[in-house]
Coordinates of C-alpha atoms in Angstrom, one line a residue:
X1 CA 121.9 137.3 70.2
X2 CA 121.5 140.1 73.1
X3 CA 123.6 142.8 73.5
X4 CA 126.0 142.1 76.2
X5 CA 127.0 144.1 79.3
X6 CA 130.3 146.0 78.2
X7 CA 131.9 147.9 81.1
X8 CA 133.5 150.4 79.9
X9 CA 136.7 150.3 82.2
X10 CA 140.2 151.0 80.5
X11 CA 142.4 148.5 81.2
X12 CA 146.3 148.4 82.7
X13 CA 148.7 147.4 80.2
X14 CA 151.4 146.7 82.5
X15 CA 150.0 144.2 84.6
X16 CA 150.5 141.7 81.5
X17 CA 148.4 138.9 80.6
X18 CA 147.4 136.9 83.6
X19 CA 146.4 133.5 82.7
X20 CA 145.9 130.9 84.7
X21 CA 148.7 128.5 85.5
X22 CA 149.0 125.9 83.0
X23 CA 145.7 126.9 80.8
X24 CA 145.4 125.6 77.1
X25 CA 146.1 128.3 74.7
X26 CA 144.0 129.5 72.2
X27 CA 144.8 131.1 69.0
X28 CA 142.5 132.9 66.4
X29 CA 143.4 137.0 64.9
X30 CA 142.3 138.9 62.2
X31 CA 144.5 140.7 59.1
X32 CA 144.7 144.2 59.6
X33 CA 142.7 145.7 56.6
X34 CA 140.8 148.0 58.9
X35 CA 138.2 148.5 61.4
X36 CA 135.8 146.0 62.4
X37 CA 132.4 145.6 61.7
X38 CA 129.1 144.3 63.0
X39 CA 129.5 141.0 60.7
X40 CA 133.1 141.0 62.5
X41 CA 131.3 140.5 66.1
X42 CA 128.5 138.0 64.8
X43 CA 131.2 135.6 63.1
X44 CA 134.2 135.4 65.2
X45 CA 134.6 138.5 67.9
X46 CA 131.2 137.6 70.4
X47 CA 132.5 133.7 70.2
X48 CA 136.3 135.3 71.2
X49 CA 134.9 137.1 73.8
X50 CA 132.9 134.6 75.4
X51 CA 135.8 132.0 74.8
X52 CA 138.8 133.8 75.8
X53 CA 138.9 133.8 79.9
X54 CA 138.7 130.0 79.6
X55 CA 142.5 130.4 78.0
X56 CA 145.7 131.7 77.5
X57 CA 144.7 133.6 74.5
X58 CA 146.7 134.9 71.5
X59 CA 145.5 137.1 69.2
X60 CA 147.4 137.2 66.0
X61 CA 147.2 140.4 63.9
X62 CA 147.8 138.7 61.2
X63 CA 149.9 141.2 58.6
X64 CA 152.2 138.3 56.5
X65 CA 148.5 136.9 55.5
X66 CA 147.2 140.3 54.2
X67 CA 150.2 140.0 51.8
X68 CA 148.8 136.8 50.0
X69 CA 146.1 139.9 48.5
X70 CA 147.0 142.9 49.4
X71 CA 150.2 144.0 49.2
X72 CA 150.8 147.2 47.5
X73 CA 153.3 149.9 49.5
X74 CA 150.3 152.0 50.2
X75 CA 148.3 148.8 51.9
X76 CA 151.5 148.1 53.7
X77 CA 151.3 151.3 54.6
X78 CA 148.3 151.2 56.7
X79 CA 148.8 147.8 58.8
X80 CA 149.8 150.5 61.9
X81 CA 147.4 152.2 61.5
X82 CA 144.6 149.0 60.6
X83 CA 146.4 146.8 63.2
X84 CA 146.0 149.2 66.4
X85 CA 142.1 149.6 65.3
X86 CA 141.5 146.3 65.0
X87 CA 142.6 145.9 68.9
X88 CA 140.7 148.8 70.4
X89 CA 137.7 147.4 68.6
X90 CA 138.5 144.4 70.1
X91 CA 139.0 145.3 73.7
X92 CA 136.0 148.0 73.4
X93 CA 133.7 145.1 72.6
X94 CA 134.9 143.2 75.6
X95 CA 138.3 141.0 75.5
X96 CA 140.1 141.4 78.7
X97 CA 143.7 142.5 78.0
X98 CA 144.6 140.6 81.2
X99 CA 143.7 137.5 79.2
X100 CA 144.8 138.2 76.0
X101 CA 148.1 138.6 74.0
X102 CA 148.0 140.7 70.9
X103 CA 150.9 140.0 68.3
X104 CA 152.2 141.9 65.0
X105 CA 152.9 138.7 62.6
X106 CA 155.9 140.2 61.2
X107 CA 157.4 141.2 64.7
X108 CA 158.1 137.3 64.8
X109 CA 160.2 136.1 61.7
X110 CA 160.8 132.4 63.6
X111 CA 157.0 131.8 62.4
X112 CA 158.4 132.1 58.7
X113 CA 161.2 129.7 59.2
X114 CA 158.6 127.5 60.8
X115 CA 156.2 127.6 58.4
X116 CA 159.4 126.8 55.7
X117 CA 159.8 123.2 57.8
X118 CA 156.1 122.6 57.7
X119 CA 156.3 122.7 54.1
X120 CA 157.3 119.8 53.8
X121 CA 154.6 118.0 55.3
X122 CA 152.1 118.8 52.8
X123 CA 151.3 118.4 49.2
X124 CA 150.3 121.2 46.7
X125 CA 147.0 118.8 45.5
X126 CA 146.1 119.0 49.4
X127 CA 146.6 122.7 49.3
X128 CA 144.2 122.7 46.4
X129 CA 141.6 121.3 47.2
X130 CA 140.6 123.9 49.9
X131 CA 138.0 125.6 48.5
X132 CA 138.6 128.8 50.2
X133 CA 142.0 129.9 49.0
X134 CA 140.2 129.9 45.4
X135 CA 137.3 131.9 46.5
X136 CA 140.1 134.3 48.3
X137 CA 141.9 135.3 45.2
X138 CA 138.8 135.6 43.4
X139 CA 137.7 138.2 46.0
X140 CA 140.9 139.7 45.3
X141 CA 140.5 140.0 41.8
X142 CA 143.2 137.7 40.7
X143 CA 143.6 135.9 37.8
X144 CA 146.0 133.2 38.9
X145 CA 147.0 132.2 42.6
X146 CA 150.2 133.5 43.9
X147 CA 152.4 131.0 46.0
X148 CA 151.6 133.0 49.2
X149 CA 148.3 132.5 49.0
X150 CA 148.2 128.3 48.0
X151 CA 150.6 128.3 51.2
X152 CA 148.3 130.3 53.3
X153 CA 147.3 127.5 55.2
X154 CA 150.6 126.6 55.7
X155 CA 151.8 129.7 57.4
X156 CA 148.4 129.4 59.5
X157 CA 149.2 126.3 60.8
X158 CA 152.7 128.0 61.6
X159 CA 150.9 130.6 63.4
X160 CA 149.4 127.7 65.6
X161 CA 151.5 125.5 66.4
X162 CA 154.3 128.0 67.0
X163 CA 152.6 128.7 70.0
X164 CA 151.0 125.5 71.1
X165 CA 147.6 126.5 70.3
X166 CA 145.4 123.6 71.8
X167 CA 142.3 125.4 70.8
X168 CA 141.4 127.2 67.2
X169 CA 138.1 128.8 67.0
X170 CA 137.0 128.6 63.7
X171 CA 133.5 129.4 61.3
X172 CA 132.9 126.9 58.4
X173 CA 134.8 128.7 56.1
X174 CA 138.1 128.2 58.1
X175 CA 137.7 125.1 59.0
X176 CA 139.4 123.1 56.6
X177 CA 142.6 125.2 57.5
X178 CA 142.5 124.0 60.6
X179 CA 142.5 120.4 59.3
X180 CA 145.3 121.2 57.5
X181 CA 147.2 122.0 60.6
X182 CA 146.0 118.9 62.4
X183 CA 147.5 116.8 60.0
X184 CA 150.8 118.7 60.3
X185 CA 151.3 118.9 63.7
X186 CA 150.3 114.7 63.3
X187 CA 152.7 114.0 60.5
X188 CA 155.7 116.5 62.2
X189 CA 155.4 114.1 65.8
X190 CA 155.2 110.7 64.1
X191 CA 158.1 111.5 62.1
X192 CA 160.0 113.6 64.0
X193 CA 159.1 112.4 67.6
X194 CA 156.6 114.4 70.1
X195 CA 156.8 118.1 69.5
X196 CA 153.5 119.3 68.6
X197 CA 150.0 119.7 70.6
X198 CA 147.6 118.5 68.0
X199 CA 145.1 121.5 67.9
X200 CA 141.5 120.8 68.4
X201 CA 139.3 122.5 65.9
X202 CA 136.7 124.5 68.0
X203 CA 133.6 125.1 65.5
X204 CA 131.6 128.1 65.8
X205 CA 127.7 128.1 64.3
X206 CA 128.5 131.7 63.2
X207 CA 125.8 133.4 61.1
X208 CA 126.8 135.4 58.1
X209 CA 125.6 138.8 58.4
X210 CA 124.5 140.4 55.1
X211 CA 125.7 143.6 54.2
X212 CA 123.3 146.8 54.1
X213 CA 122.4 146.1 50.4
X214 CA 121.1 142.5 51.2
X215 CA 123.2 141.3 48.5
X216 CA 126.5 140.1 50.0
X217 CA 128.1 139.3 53.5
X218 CA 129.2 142.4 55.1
X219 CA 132.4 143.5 53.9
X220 CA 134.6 146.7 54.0
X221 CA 135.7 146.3 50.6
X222 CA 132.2 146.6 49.4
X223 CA 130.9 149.0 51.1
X224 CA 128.3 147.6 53.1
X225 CA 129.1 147.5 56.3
X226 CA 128.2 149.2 60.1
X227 CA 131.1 149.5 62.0
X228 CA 131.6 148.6 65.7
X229 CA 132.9 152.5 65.9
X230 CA 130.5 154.4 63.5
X231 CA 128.4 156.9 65.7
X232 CA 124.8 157.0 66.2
X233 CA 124.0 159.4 63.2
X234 CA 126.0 157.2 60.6
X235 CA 124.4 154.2 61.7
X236 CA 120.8 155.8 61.5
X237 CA 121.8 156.8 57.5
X238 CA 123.4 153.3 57.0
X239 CA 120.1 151.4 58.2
X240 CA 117.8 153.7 56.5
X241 CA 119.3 152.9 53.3
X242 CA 119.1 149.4 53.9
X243 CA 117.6 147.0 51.5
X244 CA 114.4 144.9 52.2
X245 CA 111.5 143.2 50.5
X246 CA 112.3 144.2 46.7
X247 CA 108.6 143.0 46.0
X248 CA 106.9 144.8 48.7
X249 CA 105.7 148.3 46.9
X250 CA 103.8 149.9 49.6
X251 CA 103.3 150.0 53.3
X252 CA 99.8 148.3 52.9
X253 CA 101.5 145.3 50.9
X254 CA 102.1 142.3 53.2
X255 CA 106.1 141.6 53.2
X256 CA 108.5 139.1 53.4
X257 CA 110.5 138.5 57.0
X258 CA 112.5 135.5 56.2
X259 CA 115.8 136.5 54.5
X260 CA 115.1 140.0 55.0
X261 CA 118.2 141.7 55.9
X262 CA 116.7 144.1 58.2
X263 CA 115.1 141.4 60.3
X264 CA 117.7 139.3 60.1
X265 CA 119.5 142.1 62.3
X266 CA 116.6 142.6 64.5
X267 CA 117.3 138.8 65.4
X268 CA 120.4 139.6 65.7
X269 CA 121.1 142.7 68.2
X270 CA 117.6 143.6 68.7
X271 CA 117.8 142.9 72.8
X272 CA 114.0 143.3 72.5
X273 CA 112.3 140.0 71.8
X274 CA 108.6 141.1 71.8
X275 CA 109.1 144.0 69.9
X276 CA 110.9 141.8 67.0
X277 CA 108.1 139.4 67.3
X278 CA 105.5 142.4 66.9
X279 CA 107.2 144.1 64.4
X280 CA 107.5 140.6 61.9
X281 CA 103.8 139.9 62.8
X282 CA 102.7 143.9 61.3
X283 CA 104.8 143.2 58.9
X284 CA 103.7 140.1 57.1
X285 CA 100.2 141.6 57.3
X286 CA 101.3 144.7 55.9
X287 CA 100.5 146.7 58.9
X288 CA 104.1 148.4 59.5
X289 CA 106.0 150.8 57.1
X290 CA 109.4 150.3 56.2
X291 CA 110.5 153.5 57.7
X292 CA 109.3 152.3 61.6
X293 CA 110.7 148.7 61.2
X294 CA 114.2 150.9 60.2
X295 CA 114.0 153.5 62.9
X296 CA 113.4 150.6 65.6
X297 CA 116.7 148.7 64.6
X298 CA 118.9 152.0 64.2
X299 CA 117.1 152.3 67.9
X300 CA 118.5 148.6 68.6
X301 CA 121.8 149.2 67.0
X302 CA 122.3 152.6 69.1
X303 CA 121.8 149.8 72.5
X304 CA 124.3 147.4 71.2
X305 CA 126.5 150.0 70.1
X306 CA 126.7 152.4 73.1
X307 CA 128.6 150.6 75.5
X308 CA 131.0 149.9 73.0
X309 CA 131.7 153.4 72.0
X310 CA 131.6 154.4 75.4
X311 CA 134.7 151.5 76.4
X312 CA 136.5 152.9 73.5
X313 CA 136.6 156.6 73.9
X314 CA 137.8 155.3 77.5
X315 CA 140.8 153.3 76.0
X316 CA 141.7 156.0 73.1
X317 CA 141.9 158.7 75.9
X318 CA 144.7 156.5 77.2
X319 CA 147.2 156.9 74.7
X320 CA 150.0 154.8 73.9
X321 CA 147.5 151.8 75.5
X322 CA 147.1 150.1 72.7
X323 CA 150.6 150.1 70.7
X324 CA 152.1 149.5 74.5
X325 CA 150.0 146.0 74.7
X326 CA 151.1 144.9 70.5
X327 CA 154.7 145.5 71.6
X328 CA 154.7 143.5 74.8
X329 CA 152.5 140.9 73.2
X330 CA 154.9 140.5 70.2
X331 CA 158.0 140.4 72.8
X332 CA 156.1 137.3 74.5
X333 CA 155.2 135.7 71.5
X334 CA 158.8 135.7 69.5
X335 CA 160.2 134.2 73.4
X336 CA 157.4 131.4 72.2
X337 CA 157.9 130.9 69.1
X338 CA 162.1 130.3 69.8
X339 CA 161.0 127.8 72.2
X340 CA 159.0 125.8 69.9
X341 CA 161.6 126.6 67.2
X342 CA 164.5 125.2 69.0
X343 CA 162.6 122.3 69.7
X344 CA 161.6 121.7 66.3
X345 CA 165.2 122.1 65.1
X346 CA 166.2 119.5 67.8
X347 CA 163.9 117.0 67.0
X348 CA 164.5 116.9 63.0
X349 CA 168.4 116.7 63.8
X350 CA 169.1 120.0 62.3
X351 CA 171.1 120.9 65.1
X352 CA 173.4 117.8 64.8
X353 CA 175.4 119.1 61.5
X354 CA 176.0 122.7 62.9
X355 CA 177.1 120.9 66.2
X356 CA 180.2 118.2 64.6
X357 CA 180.9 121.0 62.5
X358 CA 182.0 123.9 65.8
X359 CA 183.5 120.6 67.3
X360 CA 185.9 119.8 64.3
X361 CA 186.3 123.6 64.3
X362 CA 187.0 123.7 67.9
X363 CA 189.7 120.4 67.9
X364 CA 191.4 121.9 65.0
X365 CA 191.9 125.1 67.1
X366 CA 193.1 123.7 70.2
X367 CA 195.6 121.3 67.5
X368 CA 197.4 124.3 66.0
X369 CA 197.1 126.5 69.4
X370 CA 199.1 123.7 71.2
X371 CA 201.9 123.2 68.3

């Protein structure tokens, strides 16, 4: 992976998304547990950016999921202020507002009825058997699932078809929510008649970025992480207290590359080629120290990193930007969602009751107003 070109232009709100006529849409978001990380833009946001012009894009900021985990008043609390990082990270690393359409979850409450009629479409063994939502709670330090979270993929595939996502870029772990939403959208149109775009699963080869201790993926909960935002001094302290080869005791002492977490970011943001080659050579002959191997990456880091924090000291200078485009992006959504929630509504016949009801209603009316 090589750093990529980041102008760091602030964009105009106001135009509003600009896709092209008739484009597939795209769905894929993020909860809003706070700001995002370098393990953020190797597993999902580089794939977004380089995906995103090819559709109508939505971005889901995805606040009714965080509930399944987290959902305390003071983590409630925070989603404002998580959710509107969360999108200048985004846009600093390089999605084009004119492209995408950022949405608060909770600013539309059609997705929940939706996701209500898709329950029906799926058993709890299914919901089971997805090995993630154990792993989740786990992470969460739960003893016992809640029902939120075994229905997580439920309101994710809500979240999808609500807006007719024909594309869900996903990594491994995800996938088999996807599948769950497949078979929905399948199950809804051949029982209910044609409503649904079945969504096609768009798999990512994402690598999982270990965290600075070389122990765990990155992750803001423990810790270990280098955010897209952190300034050049933080990420020079971060890396030079990064773990390496436990069993290489002195700079003489040849030293492992291969699972090495500071190589594996060289390979990953080092735009240097050469100089990764050189230093992984010195290294396994024991001819480089730790310390010069560190400094190069923080060096590396500082490349990648740059234009980024230049694009987003552009965009928070512009205040308001941000909050301005999760409004209009949640008004656009909800005018969606309806849409497909009318239609839903139509095609199961749960109009039909309401309907002969306000017509008996209306006859009887027009009986006693002529008597």
């Amino acid at each position: 992976m090589t750093a990529p070109a980041i102008a760091p232009r602030a964009p105009n709100p106001g135009d509003g998304p600009a896709p092209r006529p008739g484009a597939p849409r795209m769905l894929t978001g993020d909860r809003p547990t706070g700001r995002l990380h370098l393990g953020h833009y190797a597993g999902s946001l580089a794939n977004r950016i380089r995906l995103h012009r090819r559709y109508e894009s939505f971005f889901i900021i995805a606040d009714l999921h965080m509930l399944t985990t987290k959902n305390s008043p003071g983590e409630i609390a925070e989603v404002g202020r998580y959710a509107a990082e969360m999108v200048l990270d985004s846009l600093a690393a390089g999605l084009d507002p004119a492209h995408s359409v950022f949405y608060l979850q909770s600013a539309v409450p059609e997705v929940a009825e939706l996701s209500l009629l898709l329950s029906s479409l799926v058993t709890v063994p299914r919901l089971q058997r997805i090995p993630s939502l154990k792993e989740m709670g786990q992470h969460a330090g739960q003893r016992e699932m809640p029902l939120a979270l075994l229905g997580y993929p439920v309101l994710q595939a809500a979240d999808i078809l609500a807006v007719q996502a024909a594309a869900v870029p996903v990594g491994r772990d995800n996938a088999p929510h996807v599948e769950v939403a497949r078979e929905m959208a399948r199950r809804f149109n051949h029982r209910y008649g044609q409503v649904f775009a079945v969504p096609a699963l768009v798999p990512a080869d994402v690598p999982v970025l270990p965290g600075t201790d070389g122990k765990a993926k990155m992750s803001k909960s423990l810790g270990n992480a280098i955010y897209l935002s952190d300034p050049p001094d933080e990420v020079a302290a971060k890396v030079r207290r990064m773990y390496t080869d436990p069993a290489r005791t002195a700079t003489g002492v040849p030293g492992t590359v291969e699972g090495n977490a500071v190589f594996v970011y060289h390979d990953a943001f080092n735009d240097r080629p050469a100089e990764v080659a050189d230093l992984k050579e010195r290294y396994r002959a024991g001819k480089v120290g730790d310390a010069e191997v560190k400094e190069k990456l923080a060096a590396a880091l500082d490349r990648f990193l740059d234009p980024i924090r230049a694009c987003r000291a552009a965009l928070e200078a512009d205040q308001g930007l941000v909050e301005e485009l999760i409004v209009t992006g949640s008004a656009r959504t909800r005018r969606e969602v309806k849409r497909t929630l009318a239609d839903m509504r139509a095609a199961m016949g749960l109009t039909v009751a309401l309907a002969g009801f306000r017509r008996a209603a209306r006859a009887r009316r027009d009986v006693r107003g002529s008597g």
